Every structure is written in C-alpha cells, then in structure tokens.
Amino acid sequence: MIFNNDNFKQEIEDFAGVVLVDFFALWCGPCKMMAPIIEEMIKENKDANVKIGKLNVDENQAVAGKYGVMSIPMFLVFKGGKVVAQKVGYGDKAELEQLIIKNK
C-alpha cells in the first residue's frame, strides 16, 4: 500500500487497527535494501486489522514533517491513529514483525 499526503488521515490516522509505515526516499541506499523486505511483508499480511505500506518523504513532506521524520528509513507503527512504536535505520524482517506483534 502506498500512503501519501492525501490518504494518510483516512488510511492511518482514522484506522483503528495497526499500521506499519515505511518512510523512505528513492535515493536512499538503506531504503532500497529494505524495499524487498517491506514488499514481502505486504504480500504476506492477511490480517484485516493490520496495514503495511510505504510513504515517499520527498513527495509527501507534509506528513513526514508532521511526524518529525529526519532520518530514513524510518518505520512508525500506529495503533488507533497514534504512534506506538518506531525504528530508524536498516533492520531485518523479524524485527519489523515484532514491532507489529507487540502493538496488536
């Protein structure tokens, strides 16, 4: 799922479930390394109460600014529209999955 300035409120802030957002940029090396992991997690996710998606910080500066994204990749976990966890920098799939599981 692709998040942006236009759909962020509806898809994340107004959603009661858990959302993992990958804040990235096309020029970011570690972001490129994380892309296959995020794509795999999106395909594997069958839980209707969990959303996983990406937000390009260069194209969506309003949202990135609102959440203080200064370093990328940055992963924020939302629950009920509020940030409940975050991780900055490269990480493995298991680490990201644990962020979701701990906040369900």
MMTF fields as JSON, N, C-alpha, C and O atoms, coordinates in Angstrom:
{
  "mmtfVersion": "1.0.0",
  "mmtfProducer": "UNKNOWN",
  "numBonds": 415,
  "numAtoms": 416,
  "numGroups": 104,
  "numChains": 1,
  "numModels": 1,
  "chainsPerModel": [1],
  "groupsPerChain": [104],
  "chainIdList": ["A"],
  "bondAtomList": [4, 2, 8, 6, 12, 10, 16, 14, 20, 18, 24, 22, 28, 26, 32, 30, 36, 34, 40, 38, 44, 42, 48, 46, 52, 50, 56, 54, 60, 58, 64, 62, 68, 66, 72, 70, 76, 74, 80, 78, 84, 82, 88, 86, 92, 90, 96, 94, 100, 98, 104, 102, 108, 106, 112, 110, 116, 114, 120, 118, 124, 122, 128, 126, 132, 130, 136, 134, 140, 138, 144, 142, 148, 146, 152, 150, 156, 154, 160, 158, 164, 162, 168, 166, 172, 170, 176, 174, 180, 178, 184, 182, 188, 186, 192, 190, 196, 194, 200, 198, 204, 202, 208, 206, 212, 210, 216, 214, 220, 218, 224, 222, 228, 226, 232, 230, 236, 234, 240, 238, 244, 242, 248, 246, 252, 250, 256, 254, 260, 258, 264, 262, 268, 266, 272, 270, 276, 274, 280, 278, 284, 282, 288, 286, 292, 290, 296, 294, 300, 298, 304, 302, 308, 306, 312, 310, 316, 314, 320, 318, 324, 322, 328, 326, 332, 330, 336, 334, 340, 338, 344, 342, 348, 346, 352, 350, 356, 354, 360, 358, 364, 362, 368, 366, 372, 370, 376, 374, 380, 378, 384, 382, 388, 386, 392, 390, 396, 394, 400, 398, 404, 402, 408, 406, 412, 410],
  "bondOrderList": [1, 1, 1, 1, 1, 1, 1, 1, 1, 1, 1, 1, 1, 1, 1, 1, 1, 1, 1, 1, 1, 1, 1, 1, 1, 1, 1, 1, 1, 1, 1, 1, 1, 1, 1, 1, 1, 1, 1, 1, 1, 1, 1, 1, 1, 1, 1, 1, 1, 1, 1, 1, 1, 1, 1, 1, 1, 1, 1, 1, 1, 1, 1, 1, 1, 1, 1, 1, 1, 1, 1, 1, 1, 1, 1, 1, 1, 1, 1, 1, 1, 1, 1, 1, 1, 1, 1, 1, 1, 1, 1, 1, 1, 1, 1, 1, 1, 1, 1, 1, 1, 1, 1],
  "groupList": [{"groupName": "MET", "atomNameList": ["N", "CA", "C", "O"], "elementList": ["N", "C", "C", "O"], "formalChargeList": [0, 0, 0, 0], "bondAtomList": [1, 0, 2, 1, 3, 2], "bondOrderList": [1, 1, 2], "singleLetterCode": "M", "chemCompType": "L-PEPTIDE LINKING"}, {"groupName": "ILE", "atomNameList": ["N", "CA", "C", "O"], "elementList": ["N", "C", "C", "O"], "formalChargeList": [0, 0, 0, 0], "bondAtomList": [1, 0, 2, 1, 3, 2], "bondOrderList": [1, 1, 2], "singleLetterCode": "I", "chemCompType": "L-PEPTIDE LINKING"}, {"groupName": "PHE", "atomNameList": ["N", "CA", "C", "O"], "elementList": ["N", "C", "C", "O"], "formalChargeList": [0, 0, 0, 0], "bondAtomList": [1, 0, 2, 1, 3, 2], "bondOrderList": [1, 1, 2], "singleLetterCode": "F", "chemCompType": "L-PEPTIDE LINKING"}, {"groupName": "ASN", "atomNameList": ["N", "CA", "C", "O"], "elementList": ["N", "C", "C", "O"], "formalChargeList": [0, 0, 0, 0], "bondAtomList": [1, 0, 2, 1, 3, 2], "bondOrderList": [1, 1, 2], "singleLetterCode": "N", "chemCompType": "L-PEPTIDE LINKING"}, {"groupName": "ASP", "atomNameList": ["N", "CA", "C", "O"], "elementList": ["N", "C", "C", "O"], "formalChargeList": [0, 0, 0, 0], "bondAtomList": [1, 0, 2, 1, 3, 2], "bondOrderList": [1, 1, 2], "singleLetterCode": "D", "chemCompType": "L-PEPTIDE LINKING"}, {"groupName": "LYS", "atomNameList": ["N", "CA", "C", "O"], "elementList": ["N", "C", "C", "O"], "formalChargeList": [0, 0, 0, 0], "bondAtomList": [1, 0, 2, 1, 3, 2], "bondOrderList": [1, 1, 2], "singleLetterCode": "K", "chemCompType": "L-PEPTIDE LINKING"}, {"groupName": "GLN", "atomNameList": ["N", "CA", "C", "O"], "elementList": ["N", "C", "C", "O"], "formalChargeList": [0, 0, 0, 0], "bondAtomList": [1, 0, 2, 1, 3, 2], "bondOrderList": [1, 1, 2], "singleLetterCode": "Q", "chemCompType": "L-PEPTIDE LINKING"}, {"groupName": "GLU", "atomNameList": ["N", "CA", "C", "O"], "elementList": ["N", "C", "C", "O"], "formalChargeList": [0, 0, 0, 0], "bondAtomList": [1, 0, 2, 1, 3, 2], "bondOrderList": [1, 1, 2], "singleLetterCode": "E", "chemCompType": "L-PEPTIDE LINKING"}, {"groupName": "ALA", "atomNameList": ["N", "CA", "C", "O"], "elementList": ["N", "C", "C", "O"], "formalChargeList": [0, 0, 0, 0], "bondAtomList": [1, 0, 2, 1, 3, 2], "bondOrderList": [1, 1, 2], "singleLetterCode": "A", "chemCompType": "L-PEPTIDE LINKING"}, {"groupName": "GLY", "atomNameList": ["N", "CA", "C", "O"], "elementList": ["N", "C", "C", "O"], "formalChargeList": [0, 0, 0, 0], "bondAtomList": [1, 0, 2, 1, 3, 2], "bondOrderList": [1, 1, 2], "singleLetterCode": "G", "chemCompType": "PEPTIDE LINKING"}, {"groupName": "VAL", "atomNameList": ["N", "CA", "C", "O"], "elementList": ["N", "C", "C", "O"], "formalChargeList": [0, 0, 0, 0], "bondAtomList": [1, 0, 2, 1, 3, 2], "bondOrderList": [1, 1, 2], "singleLetterCode": "V", "chemCompType": "L-PEPTIDE LINKING"}, {"groupName": "LEU", "atomNameList": ["N", "CA", "C", "O"], "elementList": ["N", "C", "C", "O"], "formalChargeList": [0, 0, 0, 0], "bondAtomList": [1, 0, 2, 1, 3, 2], "bondOrderList": [1, 1, 2], "singleLetterCode": "L", "chemCompType": "L-PEPTIDE LINKING"}, {"groupName": "TRP", "atomNameList": ["N", "CA", "C", "O"], "elementList": ["N", "C", "C", "O"], "formalChargeList": [0, 0, 0, 0], "bondAtomList": [1, 0, 2, 1, 3, 2], "bondOrderList": [1, 1, 2], "singleLetterCode": "W", "chemCompType": "L-PEPTIDE LINKING"}, {"groupName": "CYS", "atomNameList": ["N", "CA", "C", "O"], "elementList": ["N", "C", "C", "O"], "formalChargeList": [0, 0, 0, 0], "bondAtomList": [1, 0, 2, 1, 3, 2], "bondOrderList": [1, 1, 2], "singleLetterCode": "C", "chemCompType": "L-PEPTIDE LINKING"}, {"groupName": "PRO", "atomNameList": ["N", "CA", "C", "O"], "elementList": ["N", "C", "C", "O"], "formalChargeList": [0, 0, 0, 0], "bondAtomList": [1, 0, 2, 1, 3, 2], "bondOrderList": [1, 1, 2], "singleLetterCode": "P", "chemCompType": "L-PEPTIDE LINKING"}, {"groupName": "TYR", "atomNameList": ["N", "CA", "C", "O"], "elementList": ["N", "C", "C", "O"], "formalChargeList": [0, 0, 0, 0], "bondAtomList": [1, 0, 2, 1, 3, 2], "bondOrderList": [1, 1, 2], "singleLetterCode": "Y", "chemCompType": "L-PEPTIDE LINKING"}, {"groupName": "SER", "atomNameList": ["N", "CA", "C", "O"], "elementList": ["N", "C", "C", "O"], "formalChargeList": [0, 0, 0, 0], "bondAtomList": [1, 0, 2, 1, 3, 2], "bondOrderList": [1, 1, 2], "singleLetterCode": "S", "chemCompType": "L-PEPTIDE LINKING"}],
  "groupTypeList": [0, 1, 2, 3, 3, 4, 3, 2, 5, 6, 7, 1, 7, 4, 2, 8, 9, 10, 10, 11, 10, 4, 2, 2, 8, 11, 12, 13, 9, 14, 13, 5, 0, 0, 8, 14, 1, 1, 7, 7, 0, 1, 5, 7, 3, 5, 4, 8, 3, 10, 5, 1, 9, 5, 11, 3, 10, 4, 7, 3, 6, 8, 10, 8, 9, 5, 15, 9, 10, 0, 16, 1, 14, 0, 2, 11, 10, 2, 5, 9, 9, 5, 10, 10, 8, 6, 5, 10, 9, 15, 9, 4, 5, 8, 7, 11, 7, 6, 11, 1, 1, 5, 3, 5],
  "groupIdList": [1, 2, 3, 4, 5, 6, 7, 8, 9, 10, 11, 12, 13, 14, 15, 16, 17, 18, 19, 20, 21, 22, 23, 24, 25, 26, 27, 28, 29, 30, 31, 32, 33, 34, 35, 36, 37, 38, 39, 40, 41, 42, 43, 44, 45, 46, 47, 48, 49, 50, 51, 52, 53, 54, 55, 56, 57, 58, 59, 60, 61, 62, 63, 64, 65, 66, 67, 68, 69, 70, 71, 72, 73, 74, 75, 76, 77, 78, 79, 80, 81, 82, 83, 84, 85, 86, 87, 88, 89, 90, 91, 92, 93, 94, 95, 96, 97, 98, 99, 100, 101, 102, 103, 104],
  "secStructList": [7, 5, 7, 7, 6, 6, 6, 2, 0, 0, 0, 0, 0, 6, 7, 1, 1, 3, 3, 3, 3, 3, 3, 3, 7, 6, 6, 7, 2, 2, 2, 2, 2, 2, 2, 2, 2, 2, 2, 2, 2, 2, 2, 2, 7, 7, 7, 6, 6, 3, 3, 3, 3, 3, 3, 3, 6, 6, 6, 7, 2, 2, 2, 2, 2, 2, 6, 6, 7, 7, 1, 1, 1, 3, 3, 3, 3, 3, 3, 6, 6, 3, 3, 3, 3, 3, 3, 3, 1, 7, 7, 7, 2, 2, 2, 2, 2, 2, 2, 2, 2, 2, 6, 7],
  "xCoordList": [0.84, 0.0, 0.896, 1.899, 0.52, 1.251, 0.458, -0.705, 1.101, 0.485, 1.018, 2.144, 0.189, 0.61, -0.128, -0.942, 0.162, -0.473, -1.998, -2.69, -2.52, -3.97, -4.7, -5.83, -4.078, -4.801, -4.338, -4.891, -3.345, -2.762, -3.789, -3.844, -4.586, -5.576, -6.569, -6.816, -7.129, -8.125, -7.532, -8.108, -6.391, -5.808, -5.107, -5.008, -4.618, -3.805, -4.385, -4.673, -4.556, -4.996, -6.426, -6.757, -7.277, -8.663, -8.876, -10.008, -7.808, -7.89, -7.684, -6.733, -8.569, -8.494, -7.395, -6.919, -6.991, -6.007, -4.573, -4.305, -3.658, -2.221, -1.732, -2.119, -0.881, -0.304, 1.205, 1.676, 1.961, 3.405, 3.66, 3.302, 4.282, 4.596, 6.105, 6.839, 6.551, 7.955, 8.139, 7.708, 8.775, 9.102, 10.423, 11.433, 10.423, 11.581, 11.769, 10.93, 12.892, 13.141, 13.817, 14.541, 13.578, 14.129, 15.654, 16.266, 16.278, 17.735, 18.449, 19.679, 17.708, 18.26, 18.701, 17.88, 20.006, 20.547, 19.935, 19.472, 19.917, 19.304, 17.807, 17.276, 17.136, 15.714, 15.569, 14.658, 16.464, 16.435, 16.676, 16.082, 17.547, 17.814, 16.599, 16.387, 15.805, 14.62, 13.416, 12.493, 13.422, 12.253, 11.777, 10.578, 12.657, 12.161, 11.544, 10.609, 12.061, 11.523, 10.106, 9.194, 9.939, 8.608, 7.629, 6.49, 8.067, 7.192, 6.759, 5.6, 7.678, 7.365, 6.356, 5.407, 6.556, 5.633, 4.243, 3.241, 4.174, 2.875, 2.154, 0.965, 2.864, 2.254, 1.81, 0.785, 2.576, 2.265, 1.167, 0.553, 0.912, -0.041, -1.474, -1.968, -2.122, -3.512, -4.445, -5.652, -3.896, -4.663, -5.398, -4.77, -6.722, -7.522, -7.313, -7.603, -6.81, -6.585, -5.164, -4.772, -4.382, -3.006, -2.8, -3.133, -2.25, -1.869, -0.363, 0.219, 0.257, 1.682, 1.846, 1.297, 2.605, 2.782, 3.96, 4.69, 4.129, 5.284, 4.825, 3.748, 5.668, 5.412, 6.715, 7.705, 6.718, 7.884, 7.985, 7.109, 9.047, 9.171, 9.402, 9.014, 10.023, 10.251, 8.953, 8.801, 8.025, 6.75, 5.674, 4.632, 5.899, 4.877, 5.487, 5.453, 6.039, 6.761, 5.86, 6.327, 4.579, 3.672, 3.555, 3.653, 3.349, 3.221, 4.565, 4.626, 5.642, 6.965, 7.307, 7.867, 6.981, 7.23, 6.379, 6.855, 5.126, 4.208, 4.718, 4.545, 5.347, 5.827, 7.327, 7.913, 7.947, 9.342, 10.328, 11.337, 10.052, 10.949, 12.183, 12.11, 13.315, 14.567, 15.587, 16.472, 15.475, 16.374, 15.53, 14.45, 16.036, 15.311, 16.274, 17.474, 15.781, 14.39, 13.955, 14.724, 12.7, 12.095, 10.785, 9.999, 10.566, 9.364, 8.562, 9.054, 7.326, 6.439, 5.308, 4.772, 4.949, 3.807, 2.72, 2.933, 1.552, 0.39, -0.63, -0.766, -1.337, -2.476, -3.551, -3.319, -4.724, -5.787, -5.402, -5.854, -4.566, -4.181, -3.045, -2.654, -2.506, -1.425, -0.136, -0.184, 1.003, 2.287, 2.533, 2.497, 2.783, 3.028, 4.434, 4.882, 5.132, 6.498, 7.196, 6.559, 8.523, 9.291, 10.639, 11.166, 11.173, 12.507, 13.13, 12.488, 14.374, 15.098, 16.255, 16.985, 16.413, 17.537, 17.18, 16.068, 18.176, 18.002, 17.717, 18.264, 16.858, 16.548, 16.11, 15.903, 15.969, 15.527, 14.017, 13.349, 13.513, 12.072, 11.529, 10.477, 12.237, 11.778, 11.61, 10.662, 12.525, 12.46, 11.203, 10.526, 10.892, 9.69, 8.419, 7.436, 8.45, 7.278, 7.024, 5.87, 8.085, 7.926, 7.305, 6.528, 7.639, 7.02, 5.51, 4.749, 5.089, 3.639, 3.012, 1.998, 3.612, 3.05, 2.929, 1.907, 3.956, 3.929, 2.853, 2.447, 2.39, 1.427, 0.03, -0.81, -0.226, -1.568, -2.568, -3.745],
  "yCoordList": [-1.162, 0.0, 1.24, 1.3, 2.207, 3.464, 4.524, 4.791, 5.116, 6.199, 7.526, 7.606, 8.573, 9.898, 10.971, 10.665, 12.224, 13.344, 13.256, 13.605, 12.791, 12.779, 11.659, 11.856, 10.488, 9.367, 9.029, 8.123, 9.736, 9.383, 9.433, 8.515, 10.476, 10.6, 9.44, 8.791, 9.181, 8.124, 6.737, 5.937, 6.452, 5.112, 4.808, 3.644, 5.834, 5.592, 6.256, 5.581, 7.551, 8.269, 7.916, 7.966, 7.562, 7.195, 5.68, 5.23, 4.894, 3.431, 2.921, 3.322, 2.039, 1.541, 0.501, 0.314, -0.17, -1.241, -0.741, 0.429, -1.658, -1.382, -1.115, -1.802, -0.108, 0.235, 0.399, 1.116, -0.277, -0.082, 0.765, 0.38, 1.926, 2.819, 2.898, 3.193, 2.631, 2.746, 4.114, 4.324, 5.045, 6.354, 6.196, 5.83, 6.471, 6.204, 7.296, 8.183, 7.206, 8.045, 7.17, 6.232, 7.484, 6.688, 6.706, 5.743, 7.785, 7.932, 7.3, 7.264, 6.811, 6.31, 4.844, 3.964, 4.596, 3.245, 2.249, 1.192, 2.556, 1.619, 1.397, 0.316, 2.432, 2.283, 1.25, 0.423, 1.305, 0.347, -1.072, -2.029, -1.202, -2.513, -3.049, -4.26, -2.153, -2.557, -2.85, -3.554, -2.316, -2.434, -3.875, -4.125, -4.833, -6.208, -6.802, -7.6, -6.419, -6.907, -6.374, -7.117, -5.076, -4.463, -5.065, -5.376, -5.231, -5.82, -7.233, -7.603, -8.011, -9.368, -9.321, -10.104, -8.418, -8.304, -7.886, -8.371, -6.99, -6.562, -7.762, -7.965, -8.555, -9.712, -10.775, -11.425, -10.955, -11.989, -11.586, -12.451, -10.297, -9.819, -10.15, -9.663, -10.97, -11.345, -10.811, -11.05, -10.102, -9.612, -8.319, -7.318, -8.353, -7.184, -6.022, -4.875, -6.308, -5.251, -4.708, -3.939, -5.105, -4.631, -4.154, -4.854, -2.966, -2.435, -2.219, -1.837, -2.469, -2.228, -1.463, -1.855, -0.369, 0.4, 1.339, 1.383, 2.097, 2.968, 4.401, 4.642, 5.346, 6.753, 7.401, 7.394, 7.96, 8.633, 10.019, 10.86, 10.261, 11.521, 12.711, 13.831, 12.491, 13.592, 14.09, 15.285, 13.186, 13.536, 13.893, 14.431, 13.612, 13.806, 14.466, 13.919, 15.644, 16.338, 16.784, 16.927, 17.004, 17.431, 16.346, 16.64, 15.113, 14.008, 13.743, 13.567, 13.713, 13.461, 14.522, 14.204, 15.762, 16.845, 16.727, 16.971, 16.356, 16.217, 15.199, 15.372, 14.137, 13.067, 13.147, 12.202, 14.257, 14.501, 13.541, 13.195, 13.108, 12.178, 12.944, 13.761, 12.669, 13.349, 12.4, 12.833, 11.111, 10.093, 8.996, 8.667, 8.435, 7.353, 6.212, 6.446, 4.997, 4.643, 4.796, 4.578, 5.176, 5.276, 4.51, 4.667, 3.698, 2.885, 3.323, 3.281, 3.742, 4.096, 3.088, 2.698, 2.671, 1.8, 2.637, 3.26, 2.638, 3.359, 2.348, 1.259, 2.716, 1.925, 2.922, 3.81, 2.767, 3.715, 5.135, 6.096, 5.265, 6.58, 7.252, 8.365, 6.606, 7.189, 6.385, 5.165, 7.057, 6.374, 5.618, 6.196, 4.311, 3.484, 2.88, 2.369, 2.937, 2.409, 3.008, 3.443, 3.019, 3.483, 2.787, 2.314, 2.741, 2.205, 3.035, 3.318, 3.42, 4.188, 3.344, 2.728, 3.323, 2.617, 1.228, 0.736, 0.614, -0.73, -1.728, -1.628, -2.682, -3.738, -4.981, -4.938, -6.073, -7.278, -7.463, -6.763, -8.411, -8.671, -9.029, -8.531, -9.884, -10.319, -9.136, -9.089, -8.193, -7.01, -6.184, -5.728, -5.993, -5.249, -6.002, -5.406, -7.311, -8.119, -8.023, -7.972, -7.998, -7.881, -6.537, -6.468, -5.473, -4.172, -4.253, -3.674, -4.969, -5.133, -6.004, -5.634, -7.152, -8.105, -7.482, -7.653, -6.761, -6.164, -5.098, -4.774, -4.554, -3.455, -3.812, -2.93, -5.102, -5.533, -5.386, -5.7],
  "zCoordList": [0.0, 0.0, 0.0, 0.711, -0.797, -0.87, -0.101, -0.407, 0.891, 1.651, 1.128, 0.636, 1.241, 0.795, 1.586, 2.458, 1.274, 1.977, 1.9, 2.857, 0.769, 0.544, 1.277, 1.722, 1.414, 2.028, 3.453, 4.076, 3.967, 5.257, 6.398, 7.216, 6.457, 7.531, 7.48, 8.496, 6.321, 6.183, 6.43, 7.168, 5.819, 5.887, 7.206, 7.595, 7.9, 9.096, 10.336, 11.325, 10.291, 11.496, 11.895, 13.08, 10.939, 11.242, 11.334, 11.512, 11.215, 11.221, 12.642, 13.313, 13.107, 14.484, 14.684, 15.804, 13.625, 13.733, 13.758, 14.034, 13.462, 13.484, 12.058, 11.112, 11.929, 10.628, 10.781, 11.664, 9.906, 9.814, 8.576, 7.463, 8.782, 7.666, 7.491, 8.434, 6.278, 5.894, 5.245, 4.111, 5.952, 5.398, 4.651, 5.252, 3.34, 2.503, 1.448, 1.29, 0.731, -0.449, -1.494, -1.16, -2.749, -3.848, -3.89, -4.352, -3.416, -3.464, -2.269, -2.237, -1.305, -0.034, -0.168, -0.424, 0.007, -0.098, 0.878, 0.45, 2.196, 3.135, 2.853, 3.107, 2.326, 1.965, 0.848, 0.872, -0.122, -1.23, -0.709, -1.205, 0.287, 0.872, 1.628, 1.686, 2.205, 2.967, 2.064, 2.473, 0.852, -0.032, -0.234, -0.117, -0.532, -0.715, 0.552, 0.477, 1.696, 2.965, 3.165, 3.526, 2.926, 3.083, 2.074, 2.425, 0.823, -0.203, 0.203, 0.021, 0.746, 1.199, 2.348, 2.373, 3.285, 4.417, 3.947, 4.472, 2.964, 2.43, 1.813, 2.061, 1.013, 0.354, 1.348, 1.147, 2.418, 3.404, 4.381, 5.006, 4.521, 5.513, 5.101, 4.084, 5.889, 5.635, 6.728, 6.684, 7.69, 8.833, 8.454, 8.11, 8.522, 8.152, 9.113, 8.771, 10.315, 11.303, 11.267, 12.145, 10.251, 10.099, 8.665, 7.708, 8.536, 7.23, 7.235, 8.249, 6.089, 5.916, 4.609, 3.579, 4.656, 3.436, 3.509, 4.499, 2.428, 2.257, 2.012, 1.467, 2.428, 2.168, 1.712, 2.444, 0.505, -0.048, 0.588, 0.384, 1.356, 2.096, 1.175, 1.51, 0.027, -0.902, -1.519, -1.776, -1.755, -2.384, -1.364, -1.74, -0.102, 0.935, 2.165, 3.267, 1.953, 3.018, 4.167, 5.297, 3.893, 4.963, 6.037, 7.228, 5.626, 6.588, 7.258, 8.475, 6.474, 7.045, 8.086, 9.135, 7.807, 8.759, 10.006, 11.115, 9.828, 10.967, 11.976, 13.183, 11.481, 12.358, 12.626, 13.156, 12.266, 12.611, 11.983, 12.599, 10.771, 10.093, 9.625, 8.708, 10.267, 9.948, 9.339, 8.6, 9.641, 9.113, 8.486, 8.977, 7.395, 6.731, 6.437, 6.299, 6.341, 6.519, 7.979, 8.916, 8.119, 9.447, 9.391, 8.457, 10.381, 10.446, 11.659, 12.787, 11.424, 12.519, 12.56, 11.523, 13.76, 13.967, 14.623, 15.663, 13.991, 14.502, 15.002, 14.444, 16.05, 16.515, 16.913, 17.733, 16.326, 16.598, 16.214, 16.837, 15.188, 14.693, 15.435, 15.081, 16.454, 17.257, 17.078, 16.923, 17.099, 17.007, 18.316, 19.402, 18.183, 19.37, 19.378, 20.405, 18.237, 18.165, 16.958, 15.998, 17.028, 15.877, 15.823, 16.83, 14.618, 14.381, 13.272, 12.26, 13.466, 12.457, 11.941, 12.717, 10.621, 10.02, 9.558, 9.749, 8.939, 8.384, 9.502, 10.6, 9.202, 10.15, 9.407, 8.194, 10.107, 9.425, 9.563, 10.325, 8.815, 8.774, 10.154, 10.555, 10.878, 12.193, 13.142, 13.926, 13.065, 13.928, 13.629, 14.551, 12.345, 11.976, 12.343, 12.785, 12.157, 12.54, 14.039, 14.466, 14.846, 16.291, 16.677, 17.629, 15.949, 16.217, 16.035, 16.812, 15.013, 14.767, 15.849, 16.44, 16.104, 17.07, 18.454, 19.118, 18.897, 20.241, 20.383, 21.499, 19.271, 19.348, 18.859, 18.681, 18.641, 18.216, 19.337, 19.16]
}
